[in-house]
PDB file of C-alpha atoms in Angstrom:
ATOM      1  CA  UNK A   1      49.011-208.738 142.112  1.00  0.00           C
ATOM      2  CA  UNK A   2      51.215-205.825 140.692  1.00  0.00           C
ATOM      3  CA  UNK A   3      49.298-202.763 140.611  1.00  0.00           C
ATOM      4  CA  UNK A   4      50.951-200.411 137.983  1.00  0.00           C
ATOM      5  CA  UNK A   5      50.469-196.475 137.226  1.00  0.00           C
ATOM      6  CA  UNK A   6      52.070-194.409 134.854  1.00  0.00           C
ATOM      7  CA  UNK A   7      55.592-194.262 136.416  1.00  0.00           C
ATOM      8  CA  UNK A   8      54.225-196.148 139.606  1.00  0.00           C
ATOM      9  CA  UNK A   9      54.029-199.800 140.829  1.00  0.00           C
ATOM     10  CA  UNK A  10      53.369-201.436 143.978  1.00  0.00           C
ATOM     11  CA  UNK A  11      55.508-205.003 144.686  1.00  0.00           C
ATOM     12  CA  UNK A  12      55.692-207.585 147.622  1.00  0.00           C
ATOM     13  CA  UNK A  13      59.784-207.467 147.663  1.00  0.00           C
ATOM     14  CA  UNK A  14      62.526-205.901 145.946  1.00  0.00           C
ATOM     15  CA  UNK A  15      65.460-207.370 144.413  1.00  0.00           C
ATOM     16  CA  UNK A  16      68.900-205.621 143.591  1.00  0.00           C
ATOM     17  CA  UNK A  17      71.968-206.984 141.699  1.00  0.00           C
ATOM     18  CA  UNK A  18      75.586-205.685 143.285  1.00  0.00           C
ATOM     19  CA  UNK A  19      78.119-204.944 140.882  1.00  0.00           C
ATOM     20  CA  UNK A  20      76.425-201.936 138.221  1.00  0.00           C
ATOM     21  CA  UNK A  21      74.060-201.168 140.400  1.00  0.00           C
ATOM     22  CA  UNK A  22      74.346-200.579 143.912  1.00  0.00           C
ATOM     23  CA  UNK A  23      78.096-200.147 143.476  1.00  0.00           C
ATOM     24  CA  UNK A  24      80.021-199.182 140.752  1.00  0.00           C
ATOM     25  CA  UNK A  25      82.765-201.931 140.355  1.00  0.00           C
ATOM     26  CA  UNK A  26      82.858-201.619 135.992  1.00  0.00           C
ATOM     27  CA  UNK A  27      86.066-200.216 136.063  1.00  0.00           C
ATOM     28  CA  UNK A  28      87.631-201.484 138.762  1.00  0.00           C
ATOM     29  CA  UNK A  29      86.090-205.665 136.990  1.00  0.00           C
ATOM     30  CA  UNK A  30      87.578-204.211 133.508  1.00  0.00           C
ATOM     31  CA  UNK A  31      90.963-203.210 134.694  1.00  0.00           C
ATOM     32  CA  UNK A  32      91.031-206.754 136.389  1.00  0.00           C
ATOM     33  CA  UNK A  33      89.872-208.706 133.329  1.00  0.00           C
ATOM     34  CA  UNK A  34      92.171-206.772 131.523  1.00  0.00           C
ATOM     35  CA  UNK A  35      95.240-208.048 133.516  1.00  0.00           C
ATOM     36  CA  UNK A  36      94.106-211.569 132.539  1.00  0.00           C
ATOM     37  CA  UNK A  37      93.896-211.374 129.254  1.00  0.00           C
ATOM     38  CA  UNK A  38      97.206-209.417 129.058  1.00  0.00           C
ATOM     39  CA  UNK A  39      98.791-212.356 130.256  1.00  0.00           C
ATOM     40  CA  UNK A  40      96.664-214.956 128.459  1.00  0.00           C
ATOM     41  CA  UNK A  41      96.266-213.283 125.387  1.00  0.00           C
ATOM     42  CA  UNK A  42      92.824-212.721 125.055  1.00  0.00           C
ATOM     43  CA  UNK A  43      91.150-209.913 123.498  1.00  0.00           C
ATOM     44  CA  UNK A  44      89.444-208.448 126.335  1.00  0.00           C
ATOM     45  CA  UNK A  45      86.798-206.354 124.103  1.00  0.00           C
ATOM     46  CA  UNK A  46      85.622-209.635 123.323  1.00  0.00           C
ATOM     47  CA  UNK A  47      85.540-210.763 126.699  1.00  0.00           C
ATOM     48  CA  UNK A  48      83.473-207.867 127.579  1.00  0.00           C
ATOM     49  CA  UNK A  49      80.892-208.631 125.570  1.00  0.00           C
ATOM     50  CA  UNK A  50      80.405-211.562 127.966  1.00  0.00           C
ATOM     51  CA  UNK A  51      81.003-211.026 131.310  1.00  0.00           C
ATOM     52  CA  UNK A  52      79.005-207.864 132.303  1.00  0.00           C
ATOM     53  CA  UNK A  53      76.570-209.537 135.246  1.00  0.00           C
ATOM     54  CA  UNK A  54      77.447-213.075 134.928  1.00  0.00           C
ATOM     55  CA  UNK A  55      79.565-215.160 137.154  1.00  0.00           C
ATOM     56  CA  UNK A  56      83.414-214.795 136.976  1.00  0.00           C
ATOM     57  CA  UNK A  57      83.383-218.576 136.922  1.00  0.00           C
ATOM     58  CA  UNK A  58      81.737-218.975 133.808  1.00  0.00           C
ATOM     59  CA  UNK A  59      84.245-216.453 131.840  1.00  0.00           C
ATOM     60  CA  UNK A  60      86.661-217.943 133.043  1.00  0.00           C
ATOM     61  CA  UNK A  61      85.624-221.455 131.305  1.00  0.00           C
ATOM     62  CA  UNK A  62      84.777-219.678 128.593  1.00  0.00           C
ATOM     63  CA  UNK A  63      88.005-217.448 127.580  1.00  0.00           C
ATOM     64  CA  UNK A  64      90.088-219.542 130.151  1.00  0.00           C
ATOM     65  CA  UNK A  65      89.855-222.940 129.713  1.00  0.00           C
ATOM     66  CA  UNK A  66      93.547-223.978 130.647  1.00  0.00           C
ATOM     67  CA  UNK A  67      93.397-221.918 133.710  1.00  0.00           C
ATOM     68  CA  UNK A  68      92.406-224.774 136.784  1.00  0.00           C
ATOM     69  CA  UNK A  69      89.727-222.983 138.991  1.00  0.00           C
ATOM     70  CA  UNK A  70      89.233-225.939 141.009  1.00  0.00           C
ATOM     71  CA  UNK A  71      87.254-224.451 144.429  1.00  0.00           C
ATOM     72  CA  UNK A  72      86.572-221.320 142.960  1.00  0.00           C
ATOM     73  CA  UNK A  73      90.161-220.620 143.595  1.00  0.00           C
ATOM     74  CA  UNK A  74      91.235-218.566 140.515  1.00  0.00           C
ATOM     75  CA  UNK A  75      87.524-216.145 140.824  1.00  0.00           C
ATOM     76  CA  UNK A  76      88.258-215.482 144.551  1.00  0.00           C
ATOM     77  CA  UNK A  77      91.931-214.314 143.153  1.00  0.00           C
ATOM     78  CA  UNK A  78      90.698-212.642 140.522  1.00  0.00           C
ATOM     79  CA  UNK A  79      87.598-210.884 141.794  1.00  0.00           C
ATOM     80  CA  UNK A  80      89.536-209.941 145.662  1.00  0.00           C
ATOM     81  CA  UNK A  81      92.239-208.065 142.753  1.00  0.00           C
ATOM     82  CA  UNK A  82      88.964-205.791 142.195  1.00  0.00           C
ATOM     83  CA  UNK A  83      89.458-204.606 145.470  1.00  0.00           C
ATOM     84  CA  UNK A  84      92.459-204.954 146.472  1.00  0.00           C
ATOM     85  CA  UNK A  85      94.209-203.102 143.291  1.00  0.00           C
ATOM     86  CA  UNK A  86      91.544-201.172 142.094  1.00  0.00           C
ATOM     87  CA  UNK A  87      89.740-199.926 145.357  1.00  0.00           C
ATOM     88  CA  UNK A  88      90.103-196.095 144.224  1.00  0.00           C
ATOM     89  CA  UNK A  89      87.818-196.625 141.142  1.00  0.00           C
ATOM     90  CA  UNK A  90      84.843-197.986 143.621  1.00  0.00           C
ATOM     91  CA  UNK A  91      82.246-196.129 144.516  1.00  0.00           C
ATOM     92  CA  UNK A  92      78.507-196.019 145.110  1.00  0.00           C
ATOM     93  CA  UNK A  93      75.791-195.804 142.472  1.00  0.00           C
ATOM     94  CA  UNK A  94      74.178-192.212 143.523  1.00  0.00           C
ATOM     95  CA  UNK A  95      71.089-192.785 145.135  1.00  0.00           C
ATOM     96  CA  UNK A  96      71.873-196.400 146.003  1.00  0.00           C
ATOM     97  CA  UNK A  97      72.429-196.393 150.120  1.00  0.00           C
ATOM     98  CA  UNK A  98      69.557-193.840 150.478  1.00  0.00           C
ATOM     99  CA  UNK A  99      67.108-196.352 148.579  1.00  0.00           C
ATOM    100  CA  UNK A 100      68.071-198.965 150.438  1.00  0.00           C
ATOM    101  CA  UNK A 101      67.657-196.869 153.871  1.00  0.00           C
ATOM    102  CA  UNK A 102      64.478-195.368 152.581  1.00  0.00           C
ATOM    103  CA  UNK A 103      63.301-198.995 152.008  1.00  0.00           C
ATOM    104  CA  UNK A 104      64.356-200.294 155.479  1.00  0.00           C
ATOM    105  CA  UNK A 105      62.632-197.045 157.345  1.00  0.00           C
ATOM    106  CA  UNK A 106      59.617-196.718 154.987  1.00  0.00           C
ATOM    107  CA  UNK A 107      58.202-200.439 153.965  1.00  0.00           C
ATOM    108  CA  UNK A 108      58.811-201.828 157.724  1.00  0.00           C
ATOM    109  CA  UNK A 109      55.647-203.302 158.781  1.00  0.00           C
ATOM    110  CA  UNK A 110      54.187-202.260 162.043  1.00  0.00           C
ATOM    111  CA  UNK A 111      56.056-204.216 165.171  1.00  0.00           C
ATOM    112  CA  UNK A 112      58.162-205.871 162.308  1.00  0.00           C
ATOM    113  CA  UNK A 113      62.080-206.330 162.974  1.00  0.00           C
ATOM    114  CA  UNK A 114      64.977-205.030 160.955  1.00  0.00           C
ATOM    115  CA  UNK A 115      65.429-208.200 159.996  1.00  0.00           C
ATOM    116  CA  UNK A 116      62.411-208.832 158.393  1.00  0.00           C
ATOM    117  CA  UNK A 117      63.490-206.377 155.466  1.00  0.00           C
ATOM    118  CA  UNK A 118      61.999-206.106 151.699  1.00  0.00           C
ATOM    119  CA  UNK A 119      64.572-206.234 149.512  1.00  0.00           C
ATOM    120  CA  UNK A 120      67.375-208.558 148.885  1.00  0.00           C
ATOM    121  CA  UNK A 121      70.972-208.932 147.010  1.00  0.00           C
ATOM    122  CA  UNK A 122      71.376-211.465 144.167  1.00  0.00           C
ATOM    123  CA  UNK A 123      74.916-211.151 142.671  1.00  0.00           C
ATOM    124  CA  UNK A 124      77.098-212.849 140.192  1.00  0.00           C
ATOM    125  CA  UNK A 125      80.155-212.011 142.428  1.00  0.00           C
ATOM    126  CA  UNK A 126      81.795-213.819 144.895  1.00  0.00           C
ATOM    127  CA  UNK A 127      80.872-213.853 148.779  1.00  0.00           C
ATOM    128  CA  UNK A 128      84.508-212.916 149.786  1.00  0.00           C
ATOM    129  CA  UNK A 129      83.958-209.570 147.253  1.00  0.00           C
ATOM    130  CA  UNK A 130      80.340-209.113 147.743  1.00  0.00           C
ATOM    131  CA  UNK A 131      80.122-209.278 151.439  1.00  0.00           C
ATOM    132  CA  UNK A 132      82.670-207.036 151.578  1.00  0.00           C
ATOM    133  CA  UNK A 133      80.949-203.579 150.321  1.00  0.00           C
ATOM    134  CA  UNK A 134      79.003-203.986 153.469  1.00  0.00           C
ATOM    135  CA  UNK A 135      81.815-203.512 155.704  1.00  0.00           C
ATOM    136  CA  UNK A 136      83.129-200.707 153.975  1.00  0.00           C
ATOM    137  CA  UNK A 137      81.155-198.061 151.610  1.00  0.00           C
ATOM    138  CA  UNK A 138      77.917-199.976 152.535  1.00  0.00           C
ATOM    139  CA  UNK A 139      78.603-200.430 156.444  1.00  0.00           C
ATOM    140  CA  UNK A 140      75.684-197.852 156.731  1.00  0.00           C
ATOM    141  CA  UNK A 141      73.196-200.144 155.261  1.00  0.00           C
ATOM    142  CA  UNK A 142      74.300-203.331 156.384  1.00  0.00           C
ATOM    143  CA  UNK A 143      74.760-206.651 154.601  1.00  0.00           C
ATOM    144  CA  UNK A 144      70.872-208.347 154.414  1.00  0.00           C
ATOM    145  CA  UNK A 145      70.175-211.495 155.442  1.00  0.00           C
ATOM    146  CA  UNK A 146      68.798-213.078 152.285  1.00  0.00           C
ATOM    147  CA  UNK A 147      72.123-212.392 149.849  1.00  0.00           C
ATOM    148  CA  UNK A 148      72.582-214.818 146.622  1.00  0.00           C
ATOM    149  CA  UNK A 149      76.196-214.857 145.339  1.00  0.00           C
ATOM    150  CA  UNK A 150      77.405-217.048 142.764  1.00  0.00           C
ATOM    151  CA  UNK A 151      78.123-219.880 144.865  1.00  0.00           C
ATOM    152  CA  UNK A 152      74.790-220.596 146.274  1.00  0.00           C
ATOM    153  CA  UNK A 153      73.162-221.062 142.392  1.00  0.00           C
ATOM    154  CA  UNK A 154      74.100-224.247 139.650  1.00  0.00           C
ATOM    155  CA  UNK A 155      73.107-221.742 137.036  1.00  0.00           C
ATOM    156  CA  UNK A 156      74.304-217.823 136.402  1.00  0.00           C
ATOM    157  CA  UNK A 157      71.855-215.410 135.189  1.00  0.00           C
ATOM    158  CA  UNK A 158      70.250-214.827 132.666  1.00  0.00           C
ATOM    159  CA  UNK A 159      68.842-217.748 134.314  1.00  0.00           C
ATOM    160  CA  UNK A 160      66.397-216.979 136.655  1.00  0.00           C
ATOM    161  CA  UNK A 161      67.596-219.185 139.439  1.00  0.00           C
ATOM    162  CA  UNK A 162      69.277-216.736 142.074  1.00  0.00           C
ATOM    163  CA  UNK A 163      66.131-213.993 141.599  1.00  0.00           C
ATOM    164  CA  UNK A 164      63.817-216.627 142.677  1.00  0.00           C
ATOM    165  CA  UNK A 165      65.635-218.349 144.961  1.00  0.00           C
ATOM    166  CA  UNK A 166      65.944-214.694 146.783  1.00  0.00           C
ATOM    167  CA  UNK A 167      62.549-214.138 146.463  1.00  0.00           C
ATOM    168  CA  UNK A 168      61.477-217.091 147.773  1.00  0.00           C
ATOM    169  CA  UNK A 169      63.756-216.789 151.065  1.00  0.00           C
ATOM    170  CA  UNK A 170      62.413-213.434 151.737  1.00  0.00           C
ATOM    171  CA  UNK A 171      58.921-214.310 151.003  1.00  0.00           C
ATOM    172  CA  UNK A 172      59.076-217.656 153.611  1.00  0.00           C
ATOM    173  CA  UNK A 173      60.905-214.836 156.202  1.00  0.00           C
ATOM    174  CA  UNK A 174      58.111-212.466 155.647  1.00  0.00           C
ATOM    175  CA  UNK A 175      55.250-215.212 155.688  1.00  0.00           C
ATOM    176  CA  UNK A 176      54.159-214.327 152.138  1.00  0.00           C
ATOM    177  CA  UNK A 177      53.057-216.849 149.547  1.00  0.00           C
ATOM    178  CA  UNK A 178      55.842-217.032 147.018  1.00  0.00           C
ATOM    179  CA  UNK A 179      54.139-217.902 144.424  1.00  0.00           C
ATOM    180  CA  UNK A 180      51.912-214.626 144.333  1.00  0.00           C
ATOM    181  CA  UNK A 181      54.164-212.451 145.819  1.00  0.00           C
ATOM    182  CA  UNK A 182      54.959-209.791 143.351  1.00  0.00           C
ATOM    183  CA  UNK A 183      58.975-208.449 143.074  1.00  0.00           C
ATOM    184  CA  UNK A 184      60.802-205.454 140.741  1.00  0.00           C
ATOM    185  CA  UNK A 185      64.380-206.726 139.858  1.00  0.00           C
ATOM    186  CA  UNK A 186      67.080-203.830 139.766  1.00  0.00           C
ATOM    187  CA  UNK A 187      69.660-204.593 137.321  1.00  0.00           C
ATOM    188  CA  UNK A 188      72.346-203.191 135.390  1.00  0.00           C
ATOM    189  CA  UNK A 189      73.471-206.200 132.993  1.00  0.00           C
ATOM    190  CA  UNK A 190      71.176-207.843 130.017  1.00  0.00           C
ATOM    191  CA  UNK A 191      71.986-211.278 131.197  1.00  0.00           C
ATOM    192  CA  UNK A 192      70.282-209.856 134.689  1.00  0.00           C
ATOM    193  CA  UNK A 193      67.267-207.955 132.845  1.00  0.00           C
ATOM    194  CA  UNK A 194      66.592-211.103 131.309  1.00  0.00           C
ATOM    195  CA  UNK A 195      66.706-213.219 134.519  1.00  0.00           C
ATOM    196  CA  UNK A 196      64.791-210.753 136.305  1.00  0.00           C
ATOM    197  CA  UNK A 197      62.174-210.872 133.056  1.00  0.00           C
ATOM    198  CA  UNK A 198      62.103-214.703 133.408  1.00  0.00           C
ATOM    199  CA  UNK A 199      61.120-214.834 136.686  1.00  0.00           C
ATOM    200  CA  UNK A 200      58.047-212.320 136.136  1.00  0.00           C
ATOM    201  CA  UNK A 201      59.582-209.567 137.895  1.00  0.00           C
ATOM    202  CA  UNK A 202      59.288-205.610 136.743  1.00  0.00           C
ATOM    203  CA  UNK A 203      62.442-205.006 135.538  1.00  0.00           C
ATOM    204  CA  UNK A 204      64.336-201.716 136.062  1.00  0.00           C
ATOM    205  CA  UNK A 205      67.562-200.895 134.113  1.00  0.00           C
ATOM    206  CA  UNK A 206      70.195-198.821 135.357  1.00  0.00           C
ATOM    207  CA  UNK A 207      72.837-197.550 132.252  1.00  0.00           C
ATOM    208  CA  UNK A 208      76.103-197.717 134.354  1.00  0.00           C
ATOM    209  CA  UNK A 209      77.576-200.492 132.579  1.00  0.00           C
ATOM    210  CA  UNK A 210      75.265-200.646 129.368  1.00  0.00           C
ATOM    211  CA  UNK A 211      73.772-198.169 127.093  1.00  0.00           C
ATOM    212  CA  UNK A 212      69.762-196.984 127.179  1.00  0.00           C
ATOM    213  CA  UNK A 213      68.953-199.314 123.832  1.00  0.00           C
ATOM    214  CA  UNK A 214      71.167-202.600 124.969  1.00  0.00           C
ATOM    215  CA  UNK A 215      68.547-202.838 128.356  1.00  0.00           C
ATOM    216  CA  UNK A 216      65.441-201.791 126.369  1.00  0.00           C
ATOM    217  CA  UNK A 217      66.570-204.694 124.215  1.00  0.00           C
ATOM    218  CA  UNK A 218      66.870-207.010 127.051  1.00  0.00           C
ATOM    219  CA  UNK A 219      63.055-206.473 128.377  1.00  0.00           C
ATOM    220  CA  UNK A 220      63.931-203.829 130.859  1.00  0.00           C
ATOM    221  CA  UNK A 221      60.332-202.191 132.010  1.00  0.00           C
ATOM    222  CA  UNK A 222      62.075-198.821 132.991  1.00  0.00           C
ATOM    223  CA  UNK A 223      65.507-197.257 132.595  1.00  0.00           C
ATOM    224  CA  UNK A 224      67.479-194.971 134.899  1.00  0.00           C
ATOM    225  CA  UNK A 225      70.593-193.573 134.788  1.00  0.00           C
ATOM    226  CA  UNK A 226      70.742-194.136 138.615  1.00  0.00           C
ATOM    227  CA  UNK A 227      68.555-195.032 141.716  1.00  0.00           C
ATOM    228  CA  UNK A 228      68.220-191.198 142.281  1.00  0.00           C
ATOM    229  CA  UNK A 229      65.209-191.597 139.546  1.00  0.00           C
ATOM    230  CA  UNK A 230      63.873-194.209 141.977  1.00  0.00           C
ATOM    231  CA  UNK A 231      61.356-192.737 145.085  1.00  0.00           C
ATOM    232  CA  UNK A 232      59.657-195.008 147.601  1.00  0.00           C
ATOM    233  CA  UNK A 233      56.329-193.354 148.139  1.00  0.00           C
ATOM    234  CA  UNK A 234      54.266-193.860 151.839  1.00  0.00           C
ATOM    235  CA  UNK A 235      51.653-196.417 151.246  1.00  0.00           C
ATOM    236  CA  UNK A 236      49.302-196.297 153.737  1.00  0.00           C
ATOM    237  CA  UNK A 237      47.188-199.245 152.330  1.00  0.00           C
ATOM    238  CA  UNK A 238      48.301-202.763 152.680  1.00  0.00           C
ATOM    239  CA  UNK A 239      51.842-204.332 153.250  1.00  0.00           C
ATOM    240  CA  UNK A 240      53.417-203.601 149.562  1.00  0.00           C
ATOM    241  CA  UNK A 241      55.909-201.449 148.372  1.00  0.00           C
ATOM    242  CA  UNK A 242      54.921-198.647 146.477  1.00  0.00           C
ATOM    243  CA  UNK A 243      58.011-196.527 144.187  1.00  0.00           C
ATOM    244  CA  UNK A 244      57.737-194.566 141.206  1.00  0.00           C
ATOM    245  CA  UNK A 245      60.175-193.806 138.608  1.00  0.00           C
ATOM    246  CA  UNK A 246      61.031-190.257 138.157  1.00  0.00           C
ATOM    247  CA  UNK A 247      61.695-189.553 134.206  1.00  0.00           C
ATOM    248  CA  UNK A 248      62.720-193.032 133.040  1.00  0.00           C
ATOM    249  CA  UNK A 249      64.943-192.852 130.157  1.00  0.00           C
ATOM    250  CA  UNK A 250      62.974-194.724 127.730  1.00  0.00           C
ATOM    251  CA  UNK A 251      59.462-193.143 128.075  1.00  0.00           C
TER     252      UNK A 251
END
């Protein structure tokens, strides 16, 4: 059962998209994109409309449909550009890696291992680019064991299938029942909201990528302007996670 307060709520397991809101990639995805459609002559406004949080496979088939991505090979290309030309515009969502620590120190059950962490990645990105903030600006944190990338779902968000696919491999690793288990979904993208919303989670919105209105729009519960507004408070009843939103933007 989610237990809500004001600005508080208590959760079994957390559950945080990548790109927009643990890392900022927006720029560094646009200026990518934009490359494409140079070439291809698409408008990439347009394209932008689309893309924000889902897969790179699906805009491709989408604005693309001439260009052969047979075995993912053109969204590996395109989405390894990201880094590989755009690296410099990359950098952390403020607050991000000291949630994520603060979560790994502060929600550990007693005698449990590092392993056995609350909170889990679901991104629309590739493994090769995803993976790879956790062996550079995220090395830190370290990559988590339950991590959904676009390859491991049939359908993109805003369906729900990655959220509760994550949430069901972190609920079977911390011997929780999945189907009461309780999760907040941290997202930056409407077509993310939306999943998260679909699946039953509390959604929180983070305006990197989109404006305050756009996520109220899209369900979100609370919106931040980053994960500094987030605080994981000491619970010292039961096994849940307890955080509070400091001055969300649309209360």
């Amino acid at each position: 059962m989610t237990v809500k307060k004001d600005n508080q709520f208590s959760v079994d397991v957390c559950l945080f998209d990548l790109d927009g809101t643990i890392v900022s990639t927006t720029v560094a995805a646009e200026s990518a994109w934009r490359m494409l459609c140079a070439k291809e002559g698409v408008d990439p406004e347009e394209l932008f409309k689309f893309s924000h949080g889902v897969r790179t496979s699906e805009v491709l088939a989408k604005f693309f449909p001439n260009i052969d991505n047979t075995d993912n090979k053109m969204t590996r290309e395109l989405e390894l550009s990201m880094a590989n030309n755009f690296l410099d515009t990359v950098s952390l969502i403020p607050g991000a890696k000291d949630l994520l620590l603060t979560l790994d120190k502060d929600t550990a059950r007693q005698g449990a291992k590092f392993n056995e962490r609350k909170w889990a990645i679901v991104t629309s990105g590739s493994p090769d680019l995803a993976f790879s903030w956790f062996k550079t600006i995220l090395k830190e944190v370290g990559k988590p064991d339950v991590f959904i990338t676009a390859f491991d779902v049939t359908k993109g968000k805003p369906d729900p299938e990655g959220y509760a696919k994550a949430k069901k491999l972190l609920c079977e690793r911390l011997q929780y029942e999945s189907a009461s288990a309780t999760s907040v979904v941290f997202e930056d993208a409407p077509a993310g909201i939306k999943a998260g919303k679909a699946m039953g989670a509390i959604t929180v919105g983070i305006t990197s990528t989109y404006d305050l209105q756009t996520l109220i729009d899209a369900g979100a519960d609370y919106v931040v302007k980053d994960l500094t507004q987030v605080e994981v408070l000491k619970n010292t009843e039961g096994d849940q996670i307890t955080l509070e939103i400091e001055n969300p933007l649309n209360q």
